Amino acid sequence: MFPDNPTACISLGQTYVEIGKYEDAIVESEKAVALAGGSLDNKAKLGYVYAKSGMRDEAKTIINELEEQINLKYVSPYQIASIYSALNEGDLAFQWLKEAFESRDLYINFLKVDPIFDNIRSDPRFEMMLKKINLN
């Protein structure tokens, strides 16, 4: 209905990546970033899409861009954790999830059900994190 709405595009991109339509996910996510004027939240979600699509270098570039902005603007640690999780870098994902909890990142409330973290869900640290934030 709204092909030029960045929220619609990023949501569609996230849906495509979860069903394995990576090329479509990239197109929609890149479009969302462009439409939203480089929104850091959308850029982080694009980083997740790149990581899930096997585009490690592009995902790491986005992580670097986000980390450069941390002292200038709010950057969601949860979103950074999602990229590291998709890159199968569990230690870094948990480091950023800890930061998300400590900074009271709004997204942390979705941790228990968010499919983004399915690949680290079996790690004992995941259950410990859920207990820490009273989501178990």
C-alpha positions as a printed NumPy array, in Angstrom:
array([[  0.   ,   0.   ,   0.   ],
       [  2.833,   2.412,   0.819],
       [  5.817,   1.546,  -1.374],
       [  7.746,   4.681,  -0.387],
       [  7.241,   4.451,   3.361],
       [ 10.547,   3.582,   5.047],
       [  8.829,   1.767,   7.914],
       [  6.873,  -0.389,   5.482],
       [ 10.014,  -1.1  ,   3.454],
       [ 12.143,  -2.066,   6.456],
       [  9.361,  -4.278,   7.813],
       [  8.992,  -5.974,   4.458],
       [ 12.768,  -6.417,   4.277],
       [ 12.809,  -8.042,   7.715],
       [  9.992, -10.353,   6.662],
       [ 11.792, -11.339,   3.469],
       [ 14.999, -12.164,   5.314],
       [ 13.177, -14.4  ,   7.791],
       [ 11.66 , -16.434,   4.944],
       [ 14.963, -16.649,   3.082],
       [ 14.254, -14.166,   0.272],
       [ 17.566, -12.42 ,   0.736],
       [ 17.722, -10.477,  -2.528],
       [ 14.27 ,  -8.997,  -1.905],
       [ 15.244,  -8.289,   1.71 ],
       [ 18.313,  -6.351,   0.583],
       [ 16.361,  -4.316,  -1.972],
       [ 13.662,  -3.33 ,   0.528],
       [ 16.107,  -2.631,   3.35 ],
       [ 18.41 ,  -0.496,   1.21 ],
       [ 15.342,   1.393,  -0.031],
       [ 14.235,   1.999,   3.574],
       [ 17.639,   3.425,   4.501],
       [ 17.565,   5.751,   1.496],
       [ 13.976,   6.861,   2.14 ],
       [ 14.627,   7.49 ,   5.826],
       [ 17.679,   9.624,   5.173],
       [ 20.116,   7.141,   6.632],
       [ 18.191,   6.334,   9.833],
       [ 20.565,   4.483,  12.157],
       [ 17.831,   2.06 ,  13.173],
       [ 17.11 ,   1.171,   9.555],
       [ 20.818,   1.023,   8.806],
       [ 21.262,  -1.49 ,  11.642],
       [ 18.422,  -3.58 ,  10.279],
       [ 20.102,  -3.467,   6.866],
       [ 23.283,  -4.708,   8.556],
       [ 21.316,  -7.657,   9.909],
       [ 19.963,  -8.395,   6.422],
       [ 23.471,  -8.246,   4.963],
       [ 24.752, -10.609,   7.654],
       [ 21.935, -13.107,   7.111],
       [ 22.532, -12.89 ,   3.36 ],
       [ 26.191, -13.837,   3.75 ],
       [ 27.461, -10.331,   3.028],
       [ 29.846, -10.246,   6.   ],
       [ 31.96 ,  -7.311,   4.825],
       [ 28.917,  -5.123,   4.237],
       [ 27.479,  -6.073,   7.64 ],
       [ 30.782,  -5.271,   9.375],
       [ 30.953,  -1.942,   7.549],
       [ 27.56 ,  -1.051,   8.977],
       [ 28.663,  -2.104,  12.468],
       [ 31.665,   0.222,  12.124],
       [ 29.412,   3.067,  10.958],
       [ 27.071,   2.522,  13.9  ],
       [ 29.914,   2.381,  16.405],
       [ 31.304,   5.655,  15.029],
       [ 27.945,   7.307,  15.768],
       [ 27.576,   6.06 ,  19.357],
       [ 29.016,   9.218,  20.925],
       [ 27.009,  11.485,  18.626],
       [ 23.545,   9.885,  18.496],
       [ 21.639,   7.084,  20.116],
       [ 22.528,   3.765,  18.539],
       [ 20.574,   0.734,  19.676],
       [ 22.915,  -1.843,  21.234],
       [ 20.197,  -4.431,  20.616],
       [ 20.415,  -3.743,  16.889],
       [ 24.191,  -4.126,  16.937],
       [ 23.742,  -7.399,  18.83 ],
       [ 21.367,  -8.582,  16.108],
       [ 24.02 ,  -8.083,  13.437],
       [ 26.639,  -9.945,  15.455],
       [ 24.152, -12.742,  16.088],
       [ 23.488, -13.056,  12.348],
       [ 27.253, -13.145,  11.788],
       [ 27.408, -16.068,  14.257],
       [ 29.602, -14.034,  16.581],
       [ 27.843, -15.004,  19.797],
       [ 30.313, -13.471,  22.234],
       [ 29.906, -10.045,  20.651],
       [ 26.147, -10.486,  20.386],
       [ 25.941, -11.154,  24.123],
       [ 28.252,  -8.248,  24.883],
       [ 25.89 ,  -5.911,  23.028],
       [ 22.783,  -7.521,  24.558],
       [ 24.273,  -6.797,  27.964],
       [ 24.743,  -3.184,  26.887],
       [ 21.142,  -3.124,  25.613],
       [ 19.93 ,  -4.279,  29.017],
       [ 22.095,  -1.815,  30.915],
       [ 21.036,   1.117,  28.732],
       [ 17.374,   0.059,  28.888],
       [ 17.111,  -0.281,  25.146],
       [ 13.425,  -0.585,  24.273],
       [ 14.06 ,  -3.505,  21.932],
       [ 15.336,  -5.704,  24.786],
       [ 11.692,  -6.342,  25.689],
       [ 11.37 ,  -8.467,  22.539],
       [ 14.376, -10.684,  23.254],
       [ 12.406, -13.764,  24.3  ],
       [ 10.409, -13.956,  21.055],
       [ 12.571, -12.173,  18.497],
       [ 13.578, -14.653,  15.741],
       [ 16.691, -12.577,  15.108],
       [ 18.336, -14.369,  18.031],
       [ 17.215, -17.927,  17.268],
       [ 20.768, -19.009,  16.504],
       [ 22.015, -18.111,  20.01 ],
       [ 18.888, -19.133,  21.899],
       [ 20.42 , -22.483,  22.968],
       [ 23.444, -20.768,  24.534],
       [ 23.131, -20.8  ,  28.364],
       [ 23.884, -17.061,  28.369],
       [ 20.614, -16.465,  26.543],
       [ 18.538, -17.975,  29.362],
       [ 20.628, -16.051,  31.899],
       [ 19.885, -12.837,  30.008],
       [ 16.145, -13.61 ,  29.979],
       [ 16.247, -14.183,  33.737],
       [ 18.168, -10.967,  34.267],
       [ 15.488,  -8.948,  32.508],
       [ 12.606, -10.991,  33.972],
       [ 11.468, -12.43 ,  30.656],
       [ 11.898, -16.127,  31.473]])
